[in-house]
Tab-separated table of C-alpha atoms in Angstrom:
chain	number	residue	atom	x	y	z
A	811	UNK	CA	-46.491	7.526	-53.512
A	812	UNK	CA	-49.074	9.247	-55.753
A	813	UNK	CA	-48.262	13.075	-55.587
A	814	UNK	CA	-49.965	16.029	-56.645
A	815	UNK	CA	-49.605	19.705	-57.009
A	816	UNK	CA	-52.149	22.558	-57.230
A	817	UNK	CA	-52.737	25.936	-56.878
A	818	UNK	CA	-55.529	26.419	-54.271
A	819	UNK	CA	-57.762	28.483	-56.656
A	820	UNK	CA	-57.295	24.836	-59.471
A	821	UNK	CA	-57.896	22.479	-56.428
A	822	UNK	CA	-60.778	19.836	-56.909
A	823	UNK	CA	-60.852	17.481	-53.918
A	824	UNK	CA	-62.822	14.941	-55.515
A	825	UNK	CA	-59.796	14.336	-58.681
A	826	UNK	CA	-57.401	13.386	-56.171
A	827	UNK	CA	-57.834	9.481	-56.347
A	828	UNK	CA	-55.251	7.840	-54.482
A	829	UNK	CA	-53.128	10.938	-54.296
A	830	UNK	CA	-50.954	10.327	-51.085
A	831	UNK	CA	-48.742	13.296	-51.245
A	832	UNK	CA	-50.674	16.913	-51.478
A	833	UNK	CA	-48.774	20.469	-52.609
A	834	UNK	CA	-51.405	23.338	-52.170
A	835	UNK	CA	-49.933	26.811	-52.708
A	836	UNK	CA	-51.227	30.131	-52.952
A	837	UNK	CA	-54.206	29.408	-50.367
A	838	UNK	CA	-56.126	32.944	-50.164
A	839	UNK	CA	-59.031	33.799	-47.283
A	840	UNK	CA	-61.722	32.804	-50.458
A	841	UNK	CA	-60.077	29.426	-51.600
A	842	UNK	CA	-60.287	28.038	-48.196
A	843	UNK	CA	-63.780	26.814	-49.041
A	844	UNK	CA	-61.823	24.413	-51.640
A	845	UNK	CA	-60.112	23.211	-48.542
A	846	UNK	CA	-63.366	20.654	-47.518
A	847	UNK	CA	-62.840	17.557	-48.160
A	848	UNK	CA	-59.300	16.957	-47.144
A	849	UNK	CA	-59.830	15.247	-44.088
A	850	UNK	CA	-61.490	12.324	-46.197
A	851	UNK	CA	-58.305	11.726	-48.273
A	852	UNK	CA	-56.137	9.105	-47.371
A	853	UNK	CA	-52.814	11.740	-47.516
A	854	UNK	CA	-49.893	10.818	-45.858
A	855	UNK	CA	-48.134	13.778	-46.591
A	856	UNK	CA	-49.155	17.754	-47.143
A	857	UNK	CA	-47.187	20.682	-48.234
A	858	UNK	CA	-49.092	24.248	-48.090
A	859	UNK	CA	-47.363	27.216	-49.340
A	860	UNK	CA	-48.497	30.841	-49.032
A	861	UNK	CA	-51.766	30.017	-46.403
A	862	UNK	CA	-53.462	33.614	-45.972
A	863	UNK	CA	-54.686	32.464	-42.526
A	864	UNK	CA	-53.814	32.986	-38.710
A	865	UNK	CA	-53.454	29.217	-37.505
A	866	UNK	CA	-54.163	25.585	-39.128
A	867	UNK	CA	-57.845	25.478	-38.020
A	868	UNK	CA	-59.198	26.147	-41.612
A	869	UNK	CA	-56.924	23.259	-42.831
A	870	UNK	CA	-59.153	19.381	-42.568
A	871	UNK	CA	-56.687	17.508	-41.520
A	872	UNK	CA	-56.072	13.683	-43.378
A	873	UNK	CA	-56.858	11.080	-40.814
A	874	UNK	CA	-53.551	9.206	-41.897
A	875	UNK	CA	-51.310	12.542	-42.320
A	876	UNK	CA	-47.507	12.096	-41.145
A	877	UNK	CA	-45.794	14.871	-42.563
A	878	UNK	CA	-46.884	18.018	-42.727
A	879	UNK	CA	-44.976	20.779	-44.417
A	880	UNK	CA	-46.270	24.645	-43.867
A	881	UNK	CA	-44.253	27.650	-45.845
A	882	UNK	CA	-44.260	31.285	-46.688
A	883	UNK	CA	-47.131	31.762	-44.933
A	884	UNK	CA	-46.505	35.159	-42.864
A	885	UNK	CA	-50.383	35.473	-41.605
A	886	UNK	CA	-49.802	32.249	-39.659
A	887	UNK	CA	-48.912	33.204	-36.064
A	888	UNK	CA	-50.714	29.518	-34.193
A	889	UNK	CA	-50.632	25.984	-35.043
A	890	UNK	CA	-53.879	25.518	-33.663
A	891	UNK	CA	-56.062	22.775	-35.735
A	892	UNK	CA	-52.554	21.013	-36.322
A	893	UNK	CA	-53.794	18.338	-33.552
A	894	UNK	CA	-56.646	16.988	-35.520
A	895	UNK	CA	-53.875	15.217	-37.578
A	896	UNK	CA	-52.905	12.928	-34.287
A	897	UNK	CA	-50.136	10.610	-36.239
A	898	UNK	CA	-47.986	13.128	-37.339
A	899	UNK	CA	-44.262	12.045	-37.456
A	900	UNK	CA	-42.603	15.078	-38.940
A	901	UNK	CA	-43.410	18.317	-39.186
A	902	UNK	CA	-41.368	21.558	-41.673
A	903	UNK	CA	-42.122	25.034	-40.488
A	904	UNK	CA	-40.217	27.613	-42.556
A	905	UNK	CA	-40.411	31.241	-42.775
A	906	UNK	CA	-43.908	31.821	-41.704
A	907	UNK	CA	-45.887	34.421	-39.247
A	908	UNK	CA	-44.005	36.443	-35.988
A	909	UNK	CA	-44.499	35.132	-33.775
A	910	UNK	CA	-44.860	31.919	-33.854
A	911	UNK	CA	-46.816	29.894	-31.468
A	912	UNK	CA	-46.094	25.920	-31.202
A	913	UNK	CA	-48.364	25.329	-28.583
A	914	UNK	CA	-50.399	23.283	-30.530
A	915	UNK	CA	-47.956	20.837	-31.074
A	916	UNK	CA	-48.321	19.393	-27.629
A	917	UNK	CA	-51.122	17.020	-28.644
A	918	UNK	CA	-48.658	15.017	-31.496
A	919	UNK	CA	-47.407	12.555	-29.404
A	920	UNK	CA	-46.417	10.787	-32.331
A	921	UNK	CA	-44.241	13.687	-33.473
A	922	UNK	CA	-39.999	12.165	-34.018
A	923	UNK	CA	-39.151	15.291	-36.417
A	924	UNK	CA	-39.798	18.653	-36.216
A	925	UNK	CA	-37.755	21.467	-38.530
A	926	UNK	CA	-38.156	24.925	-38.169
A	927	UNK	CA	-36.668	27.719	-40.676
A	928	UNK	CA	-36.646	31.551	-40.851
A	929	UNK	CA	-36.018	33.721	-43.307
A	930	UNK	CA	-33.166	35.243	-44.446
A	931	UNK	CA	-33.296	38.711	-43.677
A	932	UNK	CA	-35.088	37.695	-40.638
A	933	UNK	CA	-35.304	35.129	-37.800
A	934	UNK	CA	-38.343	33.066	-37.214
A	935	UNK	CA	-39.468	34.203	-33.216
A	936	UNK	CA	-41.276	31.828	-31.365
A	937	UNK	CA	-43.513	32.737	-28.777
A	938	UNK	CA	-41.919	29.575	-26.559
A	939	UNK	CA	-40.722	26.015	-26.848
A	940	UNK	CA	-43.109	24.821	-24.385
A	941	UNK	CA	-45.560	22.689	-26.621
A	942	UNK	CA	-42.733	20.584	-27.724
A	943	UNK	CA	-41.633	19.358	-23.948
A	944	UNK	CA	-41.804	15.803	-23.308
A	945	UNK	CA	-42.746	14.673	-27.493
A	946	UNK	CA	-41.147	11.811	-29.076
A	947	UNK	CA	-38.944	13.917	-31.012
A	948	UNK	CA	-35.564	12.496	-31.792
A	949	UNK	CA	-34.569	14.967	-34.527
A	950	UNK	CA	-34.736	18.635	-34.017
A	951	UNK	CA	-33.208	21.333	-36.345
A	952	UNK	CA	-34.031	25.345	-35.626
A	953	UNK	CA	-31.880	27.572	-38.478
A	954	UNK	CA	-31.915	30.774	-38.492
A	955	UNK	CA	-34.520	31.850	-35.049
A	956	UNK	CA	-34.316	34.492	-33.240
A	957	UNK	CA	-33.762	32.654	-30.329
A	958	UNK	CA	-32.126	35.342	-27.818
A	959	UNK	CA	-34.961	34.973	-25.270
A	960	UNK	CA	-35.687	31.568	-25.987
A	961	UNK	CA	-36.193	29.378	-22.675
A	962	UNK	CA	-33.961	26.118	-24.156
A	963	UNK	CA	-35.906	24.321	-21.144
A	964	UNK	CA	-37.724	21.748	-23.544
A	965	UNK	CA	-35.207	20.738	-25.385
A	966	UNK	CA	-33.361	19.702	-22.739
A	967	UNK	CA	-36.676	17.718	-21.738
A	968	UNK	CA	-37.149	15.836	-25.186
A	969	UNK	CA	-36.418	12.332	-23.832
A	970	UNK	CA	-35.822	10.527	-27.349
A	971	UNK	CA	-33.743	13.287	-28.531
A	972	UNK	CA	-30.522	11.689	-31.015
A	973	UNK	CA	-29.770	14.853	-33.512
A	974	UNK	CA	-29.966	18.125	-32.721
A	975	UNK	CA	-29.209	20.852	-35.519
A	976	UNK	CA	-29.509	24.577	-34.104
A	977	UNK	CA	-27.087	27.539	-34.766
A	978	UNK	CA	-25.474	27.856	-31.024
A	979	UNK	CA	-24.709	31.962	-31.888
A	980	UNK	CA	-28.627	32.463	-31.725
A	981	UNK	CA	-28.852	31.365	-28.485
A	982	UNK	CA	-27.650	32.308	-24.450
A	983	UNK	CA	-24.892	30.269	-23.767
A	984	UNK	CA	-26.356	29.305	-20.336
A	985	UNK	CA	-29.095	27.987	-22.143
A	986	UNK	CA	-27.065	25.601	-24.763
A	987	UNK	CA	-25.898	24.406	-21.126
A	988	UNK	CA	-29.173	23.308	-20.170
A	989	UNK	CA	-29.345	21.338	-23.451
A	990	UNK	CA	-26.232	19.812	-22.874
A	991	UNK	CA	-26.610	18.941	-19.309
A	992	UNK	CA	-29.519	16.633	-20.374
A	993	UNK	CA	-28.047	15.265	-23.393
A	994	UNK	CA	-24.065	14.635	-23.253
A	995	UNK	CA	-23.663	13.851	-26.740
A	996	UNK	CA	-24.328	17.497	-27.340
A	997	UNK	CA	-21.330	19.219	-26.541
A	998	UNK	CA	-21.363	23.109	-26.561
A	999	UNK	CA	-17.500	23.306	-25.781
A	1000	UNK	CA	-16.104	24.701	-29.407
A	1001	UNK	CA	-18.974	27.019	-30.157
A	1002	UNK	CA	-18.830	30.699	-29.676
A	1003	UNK	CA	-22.173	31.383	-28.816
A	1004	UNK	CA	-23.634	34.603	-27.070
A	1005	UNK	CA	-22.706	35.286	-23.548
């Protein structure tokens, strides 16, 4: 796997060759122009750090894209434009925009893992859970969300679920029930999570 890293304001689309694996960073309002051209790369995977924009809809997504990997990027509050890349398999969310909104992750019906991080003064909020109910997803991990009003609902309703990573203190205990109701191998019993 060919992989290559710019800076967003260095990025030249057409030296990419058979680049499969993409790191963009530093991706202001006036370097989304260098952006173009994207979509007609055969990446597999992309990793954008710092993206000064409100959702994913300025991003061209690679036809053949299965990771995707979005950072640091506190303007993003949507994942809107995420469901032009259709095969995703995994996707990395850390530390980016409050709220969040995965809504637009109900179109990857490919999607097996999904990761999502905050930061660590703060938890990542999410608007809901709802655009994840019913994916493929057999791994989940949520660390460090701010998940005290978090409906747990769709988790319970992943039906390929196997490995679920989330920090049981961020969330309602009744809720971890839910989870656990629907998937016996997760087992809530020796966690001291919130009442």
């Amino acid at each position: 796997m060919a992989h290559r890293d710019f800076e967003a304001a260095r990025l030249d689309i057409s030296t990419l060759g058979n680049a499969t694996s993409l790191s963009i960073h530093t991706i202001r309002k006036s370097e989304w122009k260098r952006l173009r051209g994207l979509d007609g790369l055969d990446l597999e995977s992309l990793s954008l750090r710092w993206l000064s924009a409100p959702d994913l809809t300025v991003v061209p997504m690679p036809p053949k894209l299965r990771s995707l990997t979005v950072w640091h990027s506190n303007k993003l509050k949507s994942l809107n434009g995420v469901e032009q890349a259709a095969d995703l398999e995994e996707v990395d969310l850390r530390e980016n925009g409050q709220p969040l909104s995965l809504a637009a992750l109900a179109g990857l019906t490919k999607l097996k893992v999904l990761r999502i991080q905050g930061g660590y003064g703060a938890g990542q909020r999410l608007t809901d859970l709802d655009g994840i109910e019913g994916l493929p997803i057999e791994t989940l991990e949520m660390q460090a969300i701010d998940g005290t009003n978090l409906d747990l609902g769709p988790i319970a309703r992943l039906p390929k679920l196997k490995a679920l990573d989330i920090p049981p203190q961020c969330f309602a205990r009744n809720e971890l029930a839910r989870i656990a109701a629907s998937h016996p191998w997760y087992d809530p019993a020796d966690w001291s999570p919130q009442p």
